[in-house]
Short mmCIF file of C-alpha atoms and ligand atoms in Angstrom, two decimals:
data_model
loop_
_atom_site.label_atom_id
_atom_site.label_comp_id
_atom_site.label_asym_id
_atom_site.label_seq_id
_atom_site.Cartn_x
_atom_site.Cartn_y
_atom_site.Cartn_z
CA MET A 287 0.12 0.04 0.25
CA ALA A 288 2.57 2.54 0.80
CA ASP A 289 4.05 2.75 -2.44
CA LEU A 290 0.57 2.88 -4.24
CA LYS A 291 0.81 -0.29 -6.03
CA VAL A 292 1.28 -3.98 -5.36
CA GLN A 293 2.29 -7.23 -7.34
CA LEU A 294 -0.67 -9.99 -8.00
CA THR A 295 -0.75 -13.22 -9.61
CA ALA A 296 -4.16 -14.09 -10.67
CA PRO A 297 -5.44 -17.52 -10.02
CA ASN A 298 -4.81 -18.19 -13.87
CA GLY A 299 -1.30 -17.39 -13.63
CA LYS A 300 -1.26 -13.78 -14.74
CA THR A 301 1.13 -11.40 -12.89
CA TYR A 302 0.78 -7.69 -12.80
CA THR A 303 1.26 -4.48 -11.20
CA GLN A 304 -2.12 -3.28 -9.54
CA PRO A 305 -2.13 0.47 -8.67
CA THR A 306 -4.01 1.02 -5.08
CA GLY A 307 -4.15 4.75 -5.02
CA LEU A 308 -6.58 7.43 -6.11
CA PHE A 309 -5.93 8.83 -9.90
CA ILE A 310 -5.84 12.38 -9.57
CA ASN A 311 -4.12 14.95 -11.89
CA ASN A 312 -2.69 11.23 -13.53
CA GLU A 313 -0.80 10.53 -10.24
CA PHE A 314 -1.95 7.92 -7.73
CA VAL A 315 -2.38 9.41 -4.52
CA ALA A 316 -3.46 8.16 -0.94
CA SER A 317 -6.55 8.83 0.26
CA GLY A 318 -6.22 11.62 2.82
CA SER A 319 -7.89 9.49 5.67
CA GLY A 320 -6.06 6.39 4.78
CA GLN A 321 -9.51 4.82 4.37
CA THR A 322 -9.47 1.47 2.11
CA ILE A 323 -11.82 -0.98 0.26
CA THR A 324 -10.66 -4.57 -0.02
CA SER A 325 -12.00 -6.20 -2.59
CA THR A 326 -12.13 -10.13 -2.87
CA ASP A 327 -12.81 -13.01 -5.03
CA PRO A 328 -16.27 -13.95 -4.99
CA ALA A 329 -15.42 -17.69 -5.91
CA THR A 330 -12.95 -18.31 -3.15
CA GLU A 331 -13.77 -15.44 -0.83
CA GLN A 332 -10.40 -14.67 -0.26
CA ASP A 333 -9.07 -10.84 -0.16
CA ILE A 334 -7.39 -9.87 -3.57
CA ALA A 335 -6.15 -6.46 -2.91
CA THR A 336 -6.50 -3.29 -0.77
CA VAL A 337 -6.95 -0.09 -2.42
CA HIS A 338 -7.49 3.63 -1.40
CA ALA A 339 -11.14 4.82 -0.72
CA ALA A 340 -12.12 8.42 -1.35
CA THR A 341 -13.69 10.40 1.28
CA ALA A 342 -15.58 13.72 0.52
CA GLU A 343 -12.27 15.80 0.80
CA ASP A 344 -10.49 13.45 -1.88
CA VAL A 345 -13.54 13.65 -3.81
CA ASP A 346 -12.95 17.66 -3.55
CA LYS A 347 -9.54 17.27 -4.67
CA ALA A 348 -10.28 15.43 -7.87
CA VAL A 349 -13.13 17.70 -8.71
CA ARG A 350 -10.81 20.61 -8.45
CA ALA A 351 -8.37 18.70 -10.64
CA ALA A 352 -10.88 18.18 -13.06
CA HIS A 353 -12.28 21.77 -12.91
CA ALA A 354 -8.88 23.27 -13.56
CA ALA A 355 -8.33 20.86 -16.67
CA LEU A 356 -11.34 22.42 -18.19
CA ASN A 357 -9.31 25.61 -18.78
CA ASP A 358 -5.81 23.90 -19.49
CA PRO A 359 -5.09 24.48 -23.10
CA LYS A 360 -3.55 21.35 -23.40
CA TRP A 361 -7.05 20.27 -23.27
CA LYS A 362 -9.54 23.17 -24.26
CA LYS A 363 -7.36 24.16 -27.16
CA LEU A 364 -6.60 20.68 -28.50
CA ALA A 365 -7.79 20.32 -31.94
CA THR A 366 -10.90 18.06 -31.91
CA SER A 367 -8.97 15.66 -34.52
CA ASP A 368 -6.10 15.45 -31.89
CA ARG A 369 -8.78 14.45 -29.06
CA GLY A 370 -9.69 11.64 -31.32
CA VAL A 371 -6.26 10.30 -31.68
CA LEU A 372 -6.07 10.18 -27.99
CA MET A 373 -8.87 8.19 -27.48
CA TYR A 374 -7.81 5.96 -30.69
CA LYS A 375 -4.65 5.32 -28.77
CA LEU A 376 -6.79 4.72 -25.56
CA ALA A 377 -8.45 2.15 -27.36
CA GLU A 378 -5.21 0.57 -28.98
CA LEU A 379 -3.81 0.44 -24.93
CA ILE A 380 -6.89 -1.50 -23.73
CA GLU A 381 -6.75 -3.80 -26.69
CA SER A 382 -3.13 -4.73 -26.08
CA ASN A 383 -4.04 -5.30 -22.47
CA GLN A 384 -7.25 -7.13 -23.15
CA GLU A 385 -6.14 -10.22 -21.51
CA LEU A 386 -4.81 -8.50 -18.53
CA LEU A 387 -8.07 -6.37 -17.77
CA ALA A 388 -10.16 -9.52 -18.47
CA THR A 389 -8.40 -11.41 -16.00
CA ILE A 390 -8.94 -8.59 -13.42
CA ASP A 391 -12.53 -8.25 -13.70
CA ALA A 392 -13.06 -12.16 -13.75
CA TRP A 393 -10.96 -12.09 -10.72
CA ASP A 394 -12.99 -9.37 -9.00
CA ASN A 395 -16.53 -9.79 -10.03
CA GLY A 396 -16.57 -13.45 -10.60
CA LYS A 397 -17.46 -13.63 -14.33
CA PRO A 398 -16.27 -15.98 -16.59
CA TYR A 399 -12.71 -15.12 -17.89
CA ARG A 400 -13.88 -16.23 -21.50
CA ASP A 401 -17.10 -13.73 -21.49
CA ALA A 402 -15.11 -10.60 -19.75
CA LEU A 403 -12.41 -11.33 -22.83
CA THR A 404 -14.99 -11.98 -25.78
CA GLY A 405 -17.69 -9.61 -24.04
CA ASP A 406 -16.64 -7.21 -21.91
CA LEU A 407 -13.38 -6.21 -23.46
CA PRO A 408 -14.29 -5.89 -27.30
CA GLU A 409 -17.30 -3.90 -26.06
CA ALA A 410 -14.94 -1.33 -24.04
CA ILE A 411 -12.56 -1.15 -26.82
CA GLY A 412 -15.45 -0.46 -29.41
CA VAL A 413 -17.11 2.14 -27.69
CA ILE A 414 -13.83 4.11 -26.96
CA ARG A 415 -13.14 3.70 -30.67
CA TYR A 416 -16.76 4.76 -31.95
CA TYR A 417 -16.61 8.09 -29.83
CA ALA A 418 -13.13 8.56 -30.91
CA GLY A 419 -14.18 8.75 -34.53
CA TRP A 420 -17.07 11.54 -33.24
CA CYS A 421 -14.52 13.97 -31.78
CA ASP A 422 -14.25 16.23 -34.66
CA LYS A 423 -17.76 15.51 -36.03
CA ILE A 424 -19.54 17.57 -33.02
CA TYR A 425 -20.74 20.95 -34.20
CA GLY A 426 -23.75 23.03 -34.73
CA GLN A 427 -26.05 24.48 -36.98
CA THR A 428 -26.48 28.10 -38.98
CA ILE A 429 -29.82 29.32 -38.96
CA PRO A 430 -30.52 32.09 -41.51
CA LEU A 431 -32.57 35.02 -40.80
CA PRO A 432 -33.45 38.36 -42.13
CA ASN A 433 -30.72 40.55 -41.86
CA LYS A 434 -29.31 38.26 -39.29
CA LEU A 435 -27.36 35.07 -38.85
CA ALA A 436 -27.59 33.08 -35.96
CA TYR A 437 -25.49 29.78 -35.43
CA THR A 438 -25.26 27.10 -32.44
CA LEU A 439 -21.77 25.84 -30.91
CA ARG A 440 -22.02 22.55 -29.35
CA GLN A 441 -19.62 22.80 -26.19
CA PRO A 442 -18.80 20.33 -23.21
CA ILE A 443 -21.04 20.56 -20.45
CA GLY A 444 -17.95 20.99 -18.11
CA VAL A 445 -16.86 18.64 -14.90
CA VAL A 446 -18.85 15.30 -15.42
CA GLY A 447 -19.21 13.14 -12.16
CA GLN A 448 -19.73 9.42 -13.17
CA ILE A 449 -20.93 6.71 -10.96
CA ILE A 450 -20.88 3.28 -12.16
CA PRO A 451 -22.08 -0.10 -11.21
CA TRP A 452 -19.82 -3.48 -10.65
CA ASN A 453 -21.67 -5.87 -13.50
CA TYR A 454 -19.60 -4.83 -16.28
CA PRO A 455 -16.86 -2.72 -14.57
CA LEU A 456 -14.97 -1.87 -17.57
CA SER A 457 -17.56 -1.71 -20.37
CA MET A 458 -19.36 0.72 -17.91
CA ALA A 459 -16.41 2.75 -17.50
CA SER A 460 -15.98 2.84 -21.31
CA TRP A 461 -19.70 3.93 -21.72
CA LYS A 462 -19.48 7.00 -19.60
CA LEU A 463 -15.89 8.11 -20.64
CA GLY A 464 -16.35 7.66 -24.33
CA PRO A 465 -19.21 10.12 -25.22
CA ALA A 466 -18.00 12.45 -22.40
CA LEU A 467 -14.32 12.97 -23.40
CA ALA A 468 -15.56 12.89 -27.36
CA CYS A 469 -17.23 15.96 -26.01
CA GLY A 470 -14.33 17.70 -24.47
CA ASN A 471 -15.51 17.15 -20.80
CA THR A 472 -13.38 16.61 -17.93
CA ILE A 473 -13.98 13.58 -15.49
CA VAL A 474 -14.40 12.16 -12.16
CA ILE A 475 -15.39 8.69 -12.13
CA LYS A 476 -16.17 6.37 -9.36
CA ALA A 477 -15.97 2.68 -9.83
CA ALA A 478 -18.41 0.49 -7.80
CA GLU A 479 -16.79 -0.62 -4.50
CA GLN A 480 -17.25 -4.37 -5.06
CA THR A 481 -14.77 -3.88 -8.34
CA PRO A 482 -12.30 -1.46 -7.60
CA LEU A 483 -9.61 -2.77 -9.70
CA SER A 484 -9.85 -2.80 -13.52
CA ILE A 485 -10.42 0.66 -13.31
CA LEU A 486 -6.85 1.64 -11.85
CA VAL A 487 -5.30 -0.64 -14.67
CA LEU A 488 -7.30 1.43 -16.87
CA ALA A 489 -6.39 5.03 -15.35
CA ASP A 490 -2.96 4.10 -15.98
CA LEU A 491 -3.49 3.38 -19.67
CA ILE A 492 -5.40 6.95 -19.93
CA LYS A 493 -2.30 8.46 -18.35
CA GLN A 494 0.12 6.45 -21.18
CA ALA A 495 -2.40 7.44 -23.93
CA GLY A 496 -1.59 11.03 -23.28
CA PHE A 497 -4.40 12.91 -21.95
CA PRO A 498 -3.59 15.86 -20.10
CA PRO A 499 -3.56 15.82 -16.00
CA GLY A 500 -6.96 16.11 -14.51
CA VAL A 501 -9.27 15.44 -17.84
CA VAL A 502 -9.92 12.10 -16.23
CA ASN A 503 -9.63 11.25 -12.54
CA VAL A 504 -10.18 7.79 -11.12
CA ILE A 505 -11.71 7.20 -7.57
CA ASN A 506 -12.57 4.23 -5.87
CA GLY A 507 -15.14 4.64 -2.48
CA LEU A 508 -18.00 3.90 -1.00
CA GLY A 509 -21.29 5.12 -2.42
CA LYS A 510 -22.93 6.63 0.28
CA GLU A 511 -19.64 8.48 0.84
CA ALA A 512 -17.79 9.14 -2.11
CA GLY A 513 -20.72 8.94 -4.44
CA ALA A 514 -22.60 11.06 -2.57
CA ALA A 515 -19.93 13.73 -2.43
CA LEU A 516 -19.25 13.96 -6.03
CA VAL A 517 -23.11 14.29 -6.72
CA GLN A 518 -23.02 17.33 -4.46
CA HIS A 519 -20.13 18.78 -5.47
CA PRO A 520 -21.21 22.60 -6.61
CA LEU A 521 -18.16 22.57 -9.05
CA VAL A 522 -19.68 19.33 -10.66
CA ASP A 523 -21.74 20.23 -13.55
CA LYS A 524 -23.37 17.10 -14.81
CA VAL A 525 -23.81 13.58 -13.08
CA ALA A 526 -23.88 10.31 -15.13
CA PHE A 527 -25.15 7.37 -13.03
CA THR A 528 -25.75 3.72 -13.55
CA GLY A 529 -27.16 1.16 -11.06
CA SER A 530 -30.21 0.98 -9.02
CA THR A 531 -33.41 2.60 -9.04
CA ALA A 532 -33.36 3.29 -5.48
CA THR A 533 -30.04 5.03 -5.60
CA ALA A 534 -30.82 6.79 -8.74
CA THR A 535 -33.55 8.64 -6.82
CA GLN A 536 -31.34 9.91 -4.20
CA VAL A 537 -28.96 10.99 -6.88
CA MET A 538 -31.51 13.29 -8.52
CA LYS A 539 -32.57 14.42 -5.08
CA MET A 540 -28.94 15.18 -4.62
CA ALA A 541 -28.11 16.69 -7.90
CA SER A 542 -30.99 19.05 -7.55
CA ALA A 543 -29.39 21.29 -5.40
CA THR A 544 -27.47 23.01 -8.06
CA LEU A 545 -29.61 21.87 -10.82
CA LYS A 546 -27.19 19.78 -12.19
CA ASN A 547 -27.64 18.01 -15.52
CA ILE A 548 -28.35 14.09 -15.19
CA THR A 549 -28.47 11.03 -17.07
CA LEU A 550 -29.55 7.99 -15.12
CA GLU A 551 -29.43 4.26 -16.17
CA THR A 552 -31.14 2.06 -13.88
CA GLY A 553 -33.00 -1.17 -13.23
CA GLY A 554 -35.40 -3.16 -15.34
CA LYS A 555 -37.85 -5.98 -15.23
CA SER A 556 -37.92 -6.67 -18.85
CA PRO A 557 -40.50 -8.82 -20.45
CA LEU A 558 -39.78 -11.10 -23.13
CA VAL A 559 -42.83 -12.41 -25.16
CA VAL A 560 -42.95 -15.83 -26.95
CA PHE A 561 -45.68 -15.93 -29.39
CA GLU A 562 -47.13 -19.54 -30.97
CA ASP A 563 -45.73 -18.45 -34.23
CA ALA A 564 -42.30 -18.07 -33.00
CA ASP A 565 -39.47 -20.28 -33.79
CA LEU A 566 -39.17 -22.32 -30.66
CA GLU A 567 -35.69 -23.31 -30.53
CA GLU A 568 -34.40 -19.68 -31.00
CA ALA A 569 -36.97 -18.42 -28.76
CA VAL A 570 -35.62 -20.91 -25.93
CA LYS A 571 -31.70 -20.28 -26.71
CA TRP A 572 -32.09 -16.42 -26.71
CA SER A 573 -34.16 -16.31 -23.71
CA HIS A 574 -32.15 -18.50 -21.74
CA MET A 575 -28.98 -16.18 -22.74
CA GLY A 576 -31.03 -12.92 -21.75
CA ILE A 577 -31.38 -13.87 -18.07
CA MET A 578 -28.95 -16.51 -17.43
CA SER A 579 -25.66 -14.84 -18.82
CA ASN A 580 -23.40 -12.70 -16.65
CA GLN A 581 -24.63 -14.58 -13.73
CA GLY A 582 -28.27 -12.86 -14.23
CA GLN A 583 -26.56 -9.57 -13.23
CA ILE A 584 -28.01 -7.62 -16.57
CA CYS A 585 -29.98 -4.56 -15.83
CA THR A 586 -31.64 -5.25 -19.17
CA ALA A 587 -31.78 -9.05 -18.43
CA THR A 588 -35.17 -10.58 -19.79
CA SER A 589 -36.06 -11.58 -16.54
CA ARG A 590 -40.04 -11.88 -17.10
CA ILE A 591 -40.76 -14.20 -19.62
CA LEU A 592 -44.60 -14.67 -21.19
CA VAL A 593 -45.32 -17.54 -23.18
CA GLN A 594 -48.60 -17.88 -25.31
CA LYS A 595 -50.81 -20.21 -23.98
CA GLY A 596 -50.50 -23.06 -26.79
CA ILE A 597 -46.62 -23.51 -26.44
CA TYR A 598 -46.46 -22.77 -22.91
CA ASP A 599 -45.73 -26.61 -21.65
CA LYS A 600 -43.39 -27.15 -24.32
CA PHE A 601 -41.53 -23.70 -24.35
CA VAL A 602 -41.14 -24.28 -20.42
CA ALA A 603 -39.94 -27.96 -20.84
CA ARG A 604 -37.17 -26.75 -23.54
CA PHE A 605 -36.13 -23.90 -21.26
CA ILE A 606 -35.55 -26.12 -18.36
CA GLU A 607 -33.56 -28.31 -20.58
CA GLU A 608 -31.72 -25.65 -21.77
CA VAL A 609 -31.02 -24.23 -18.08
CA LYS A 610 -29.49 -27.87 -17.22
CA THR A 611 -27.30 -28.41 -20.23
CA THR A 612 -26.06 -24.79 -20.99
CA SER A 613 -25.81 -22.99 -17.76
CA LYS A 614 -22.97 -24.70 -15.92
CA VAL A 615 -22.12 -22.96 -12.73
CA GLY A 616 -18.55 -22.61 -11.70
CA HIS A 617 -15.19 -21.24 -11.04
CA GLN A 618 -14.30 -18.11 -13.59
CA TRP A 619 -11.15 -19.84 -14.81
CA ASP A 620 -12.86 -23.10 -16.03
CA THR A 621 -13.67 -22.96 -19.94
CA GLU A 622 -16.96 -25.25 -19.15
CA THR A 623 -18.35 -22.40 -16.89
CA TYR A 624 -21.51 -20.33 -18.01
CA GLN A 625 -22.19 -18.95 -14.66
CA GLY A 626 -19.43 -18.08 -12.06
CA PRO A 627 -20.47 -16.83 -8.72
CA GLN A 628 -22.36 -13.83 -7.72
CA VAL A 629 -20.08 -10.97 -7.12
CA THR A 630 -20.67 -10.42 -3.17
CA LYS A 631 -22.35 -12.06 -0.44
CA GLN A 632 -24.59 -9.32 -0.29
CA GLN A 633 -25.86 -9.75 -3.80
CA TYR A 634 -25.78 -13.80 -3.27
CA ASP A 635 -28.14 -13.27 0.05
CA ARG A 636 -30.35 -10.80 -1.62
CA VAL A 637 -30.97 -13.20 -4.48
CA LEU A 638 -31.48 -16.45 -2.26
CA SER A 639 -33.79 -14.23 -0.50
CA TYR A 640 -36.00 -13.40 -3.50
CA ILE A 641 -36.04 -17.58 -3.98
CA GLU A 642 -37.12 -17.92 -0.56
CA SER A 643 -39.94 -15.49 -1.22
CA GLY A 644 -41.14 -16.92 -4.67
CA ARG A 645 -41.34 -20.11 -2.78
CA GLN A 646 -43.24 -18.57 0.25
CA SER A 647 -45.44 -16.68 -2.03
CA GLY A 648 -46.57 -20.01 -3.93
CA ALA A 649 -44.60 -20.15 -7.04
CA THR A 650 -43.28 -23.46 -8.12
CA VAL A 651 -39.43 -23.92 -8.48
CA ALA A 652 -39.42 -25.56 -11.66
CA THR A 653 -35.34 -26.14 -11.52
CA GLY A 654 -32.62 -24.60 -9.26
CA GLY A 655 -33.76 -22.70 -6.13
CA GLN A 656 -30.47 -23.31 -3.86
CA ALA A 657 -27.42 -22.18 -3.42
CA LEU A 658 -24.32 -24.58 -4.80
CA THR A 659 -21.87 -24.60 -1.87
CA GLU A 660 -20.37 -28.10 -3.15
CA ILE A 661 -18.60 -26.14 -5.81
CA GLY A 662 -16.30 -24.34 -3.93
CA GLY A 663 -16.21 -26.61 -0.82
CA GLY A 664 -18.36 -24.31 1.20
CA LYS A 665 -16.90 -21.17 -0.22
CA GLY A 666 -17.92 -18.81 -3.03
CA TYR A 667 -21.12 -17.49 -3.69
CA PHE A 668 -22.65 -19.91 -6.30
CA ILE A 669 -26.15 -19.97 -7.06
CA ALA A 670 -28.29 -22.40 -9.21
CA PRO A 671 -29.84 -21.01 -12.22
CA THR A 672 -33.70 -20.72 -10.98
CA VAL A 673 -37.11 -21.08 -12.98
CA PHE A 674 -40.25 -20.08 -11.25
CA THR A 675 -43.64 -21.14 -12.94
CA HIS A 676 -47.15 -20.76 -11.74
CA VAL A 677 -46.20 -17.09 -10.83
CA LYS A 678 -48.72 -14.40 -10.11
CA GLN A 679 -48.49 -11.05 -11.37
CA ASP A 680 -48.67 -9.37 -7.52
CA MET A 681 -45.77 -11.57 -6.36
CA PRO A 682 -42.15 -9.82 -5.61
CA ILE A 683 -40.32 -12.47 -7.74
CA TRP A 684 -42.55 -11.23 -10.99
CA ARG A 685 -42.35 -7.24 -9.99
CA GLU A 686 -38.93 -6.65 -8.45
CA GLU A 687 -35.37 -6.72 -9.84
CA ILE A 688 -33.87 -9.68 -8.36
CA PHE A 689 -30.51 -8.93 -10.50
CA GLY A 690 -29.28 -12.65 -10.44
CA PRO A 691 -29.85 -16.01 -12.27
CA VAL A 692 -33.65 -16.48 -11.49
CA VAL A 693 -36.54 -16.09 -14.10
CA VAL A 694 -40.28 -16.16 -13.99
CA ILE A 695 -42.29 -17.73 -16.62
CA SER A 696 -46.15 -16.92 -17.17
CA GLU A 697 -48.81 -17.41 -20.06
CA PHE A 698 -50.85 -15.07 -21.80
CA GLY A 699 -54.07 -15.46 -24.30
CA GLU A 700 -53.97 -13.11 -26.94
CA GLU A 701 -51.65 -10.24 -28.26
CA ASP A 702 -53.33 -7.35 -26.09
CA ASN A 703 -53.20 -9.24 -23.02
CA ALA A 704 -49.30 -9.82 -23.74
CA VAL A 705 -48.94 -6.29 -24.17
CA ARG A 706 -50.67 -5.42 -21.02
CA ILE A 707 -49.05 -7.48 -18.57
CA ALA A 708 -45.58 -6.31 -20.15
CA ASN A 709 -46.40 -2.95 -19.52
CA ASP A 710 -47.74 -3.82 -15.98
CA THR A 711 -44.57 -2.50 -14.19
CA THR A 712 -42.66 0.71 -13.34
CA TYR A 713 -39.60 -0.11 -15.21
CA GLY A 714 -39.11 0.34 -19.02
CA LEU A 715 -35.75 -0.70 -19.97
CA GLY A 716 -35.43 -3.78 -22.38
CA ALA A 717 -38.11 -5.92 -24.26
CA ALA A 718 -38.03 -8.82 -26.39
CA VAL A 719 -40.64 -10.33 -28.81
CA PHE A 720 -40.33 -13.66 -30.50
CA THR A 721 -42.83 -14.11 -33.71
CA THR A 722 -42.40 -14.88 -37.08
CA ASP A 723 -45.33 -12.50 -37.98
CA LEU A 724 -43.62 -9.42 -39.23
CA GLU A 725 -46.72 -6.91 -38.83
CA ARG A 726 -47.21 -8.44 -35.24
CA ALA A 727 -43.40 -8.01 -34.40
CA HIS A 728 -43.40 -4.00 -35.35
CA ARG A 729 -46.70 -3.64 -33.72
CA VAL A 730 -45.83 -5.08 -30.38
CA ALA A 731 -42.53 -3.38 -30.55
CA SER A 732 -44.11 0.09 -31.03
CA GLU A 733 -46.52 -0.58 -27.99
CA ILE A 734 -44.29 -1.84 -25.40
CA GLN A 735 -42.89 0.64 -22.97
CA ALA A 736 -39.33 0.05 -23.31
CA GLY A 737 -36.29 2.27 -24.18
CA MET A 738 -34.95 -0.71 -26.45
CA VAL A 739 -36.87 -3.72 -28.11
CA TRP A 740 -35.58 -6.87 -29.65
CA ILE A 741 -37.09 -8.95 -32.35
CA ASN A 742 -36.52 -12.41 -32.05
CA SER A 743 -33.17 -11.75 -29.92
CA SER A 744 -32.25 -10.52 -26.60
CA GLN A 745 -29.39 -8.39 -25.34
CA ASP A 746 -28.46 -7.06 -28.51
CA CYS A 747 -26.21 -3.93 -27.82
CA ASP A 748 -23.93 -1.98 -30.21
CA PRO A 749 -21.98 1.35 -29.50
CA ARG A 750 -23.75 2.89 -32.62
CA VAL A 751 -27.09 2.11 -31.08
CA PRO A 752 -28.63 4.17 -28.14
CA PHE A 753 -29.42 2.44 -25.25
CA GLY A 754 -31.64 3.68 -22.04
CA GLY A 755 -34.80 3.11 -20.34
CA VAL A 756 -38.21 4.76 -19.91
CA LYS A 757 -40.41 5.39 -17.03
CA GLN A 758 -38.51 4.22 -13.67
CA SER A 759 -35.47 2.77 -15.80
CA GLY A 760 -33.68 6.21 -16.70
CA ILE A 761 -33.56 9.29 -18.20
CA GLY A 762 -31.49 10.25 -21.02
CA ARG A 763 -29.53 7.90 -23.53
CA GLU A 764 -25.90 6.22 -23.70
CA LEU A 765 -24.10 5.05 -26.85
CA GLY A 766 -25.12 6.28 -30.40
CA GLU A 767 -25.13 9.58 -31.65
CA ALA A 768 -27.98 10.44 -28.70
CA GLY A 769 -25.26 9.28 -26.62
CA LEU A 770 -23.47 12.77 -27.33
CA GLU A 771 -26.69 14.79 -26.32
CA ALA A 772 -25.87 13.63 -22.49
CA TYR A 773 -22.42 15.17 -22.68
CA SER A 774 -22.74 18.45 -24.86
CA GLN A 775 -24.90 21.38 -24.49
CA ILE A 776 -25.65 24.01 -27.13
CA LYS A 777 -25.12 27.51 -27.28
CA ALA A 778 -26.86 30.16 -29.65
CA ILE A 779 -25.21 33.10 -31.12
CA HIS A 780 -26.98 35.90 -32.32
CA ILE A 781 -25.00 38.06 -35.45
CA ASN A 782 -26.51 41.24 -36.55
CA LEU A 783 -26.00 41.38 -40.42
CA GLY A 784 -27.23 45.18 -40.80
CA ASN A 785 -30.63 44.98 -38.73
CA ARG A 786 -30.77 48.28 -37.63
CA LEU A 787 -32.66 49.72 -34.88
CA SER A 788 -34.52 52.67 -35.81
P1 NAI B 234 -26.12 0.72 -6.14
O1 NAI B 234 -26.90 1.48 -7.26
O2 NAI B 234 -26.60 1.32 -5.00
O3 NAI B 234 -24.73 1.17 -6.67
C1 NAI B 234 -24.32 1.36 -8.08
C2 NAI B 234 -22.93 2.77 -7.75
O4 NAI B 234 -23.79 3.71 -7.29
C3 NAI B 234 -22.25 2.38 -7.06
O5 NAI B 234 -21.06 2.88 -7.46
C4 NAI B 234 -22.05 2.83 -5.65
O6 NAI B 234 -21.00 3.07 -5.03
C5 NAI B 234 -23.02 4.10 -6.20
N1 NAI B 234 -23.82 4.85 -4.79
C6 NAI B 234 -24.51 3.88 -3.87
N2 NAI B 234 -25.31 4.77 -3.34
C7 NAI B 234 -24.86 5.92 -3.52
C8 NAI B 234 -25.14 7.52 -3.21
N3 NAI B 234 -26.27 7.65 -2.06
N4 NAI B 234 -24.90 8.56 -3.86
C9 NAI B 234 -24.13 8.30 -4.96
N5 NAI B 234 -23.79 6.98 -5.62
C10 NAI B 234 -24.04 6.12 -4.63
O7 NAI B 234 -26.29 -0.87 -6.42
P2 NAI B 234 -25.80 -1.98 -5.38
O8 NAI B 234 -26.08 -1.60 -3.95
O9 NAI B 234 -24.55 -2.06 -5.79
O10 NAI B 234 -27.04 -3.48 -5.91
C11 NAI B 234 -28.03 -3.53 -5.39
C12 NAI B 234 -29.23 -3.39 -6.56
O11 NAI B 234 -28.99 -2.39 -7.41
C13 NAI B 234 -28.98 -4.98 -7.34
O12 NAI B 234 -29.35 -6.22 -6.55
C14 NAI B 234 -29.53 -4.35 -8.46
O13 NAI B 234 -31.08 -4.84 -8.31
C15 NAI B 234 -29.29 -2.90 -8.79
N6 NAI B 234 -28.23 -2.85 -9.36
C16 NAI B 234 -28.62 -2.42 -10.79
C17 NAI B 234 -27.67 -2.07 -12.11
C18 NAI B 234 -28.02 -1.77 -13.29
O14 NAI B 234 -27.12 -1.75 -14.18
N7 NAI B 234 -28.91 -1.47 -13.54
C19 NAI B 234 -26.52 -2.31 -11.54
C20 NAI B 234 -25.78 -2.57 -10.02
C21 NAI B 234 -26.82 -2.68 -9.38
MG1 MG B 235 -14.57 -8.65 -5.80
#
């Protein structure tokens, strides 16, 4: 800890230097109070490393660094094309370190190494590259008027405070950093306390890429302390948050004190609707992936499956078979593993308590329904992929976000009935529709209240396509051109061209 880095060897044999400080002004520094967070491997429950945790005082330092960097000519006057060059360089550095970064996230979060390497990392690299290309293509309009001219500038918002969750540590960081940097903002980003490690290695790469000091500051810290201090800091102009809806309501309240610009990406209970005319095998495969991948810890997880009456029994039987043959639970490093452990003891307990609640309320456990203690010899937060049938729509397992490998399956009669049930939720993040009827596919996609709809698929996500929620699933959009709106503001300039006052 003293020199703010430690040598680590991961269970897959990878040895590396882990920074442990707070990254402020391109330097790793100790927390003023000496407060720390110790990260653990959720498969073995062993500690990995202890890192510095920011207090409100440290947050203030990081915000002031970002505030100063806004007016540093090395950033402010940097040609937008050269800003793009820095971002391309960063993408390249992430790419050349992708095995290391995937190792750290697999170790710290519990996700299968293969998934981190083939899913999280390409996504993070792709998003930074996508926004690198935008840097010199962000500009305003000219508006001709009689005897006048008006034009607009698209300018950065200023100092951006970003708060991310633990389910996809590096890709969530890239979704936040990419558009904010492309628009010329400066940043203080706070990682989730459950996964504090990979972002510090990323911070090192940001420095290597050549970003001026203070442009990106990376802190670890507790949500209630460092997160809250960041959201409330008067020099923070904008807050971008991904996490639970409950925390988002707190963030919105705190941000209101200085009328901060906000974007929120929160929870979901996304419906997946299977019509009788669907390709059943495709529906089974996608719906399994849509809830069981990433240990079920996906904000857009299609966690409520609605199946039309005529194929309900067949679908349920095939879905259970798919869970049993595909969703192998095990250690992150085992190439056979489909699901690793849940991220923390807290999440493990929470998911198990939802399973208990489902049982208590009279739903049927069709498969799974328990912890898998034998995998780690009594250690590790492993949970059997769980399917509930005979679920009523007033049960908590039907209504609330579980954020684990637990799915509820219910049946419906007609199309309008499916749409009504799908929309009977406070959430509106994703939704999926399985049908071979083209007209129905588009009709239902348009009627479902969600920020994203997948037709005959689930979980598609692409840097070029906007992502976000309606209702209590969020405010604003990330990714795509729409993602730039969250990080730029329009200034209008009026020019008098001979419009005399007489
Ligand atoms: P959380 O929403 O409390 O944490 C997300 C981030 O917010 C973390 O970086 C945390 O440090 C920060 N945070 C927490 N309290 C804060 C505060 N008062 N002010 C500012 N920042 C704060 O989520 P948590 O506790 O990790 O998980 C609880 C549940 O939230 C999960 O079971 C799941 O249902 C949901 N969740 C949803 C996510 C999504 O992607 N939609 C991601 C993570 C959790
Ligand atoms: Mg961990």
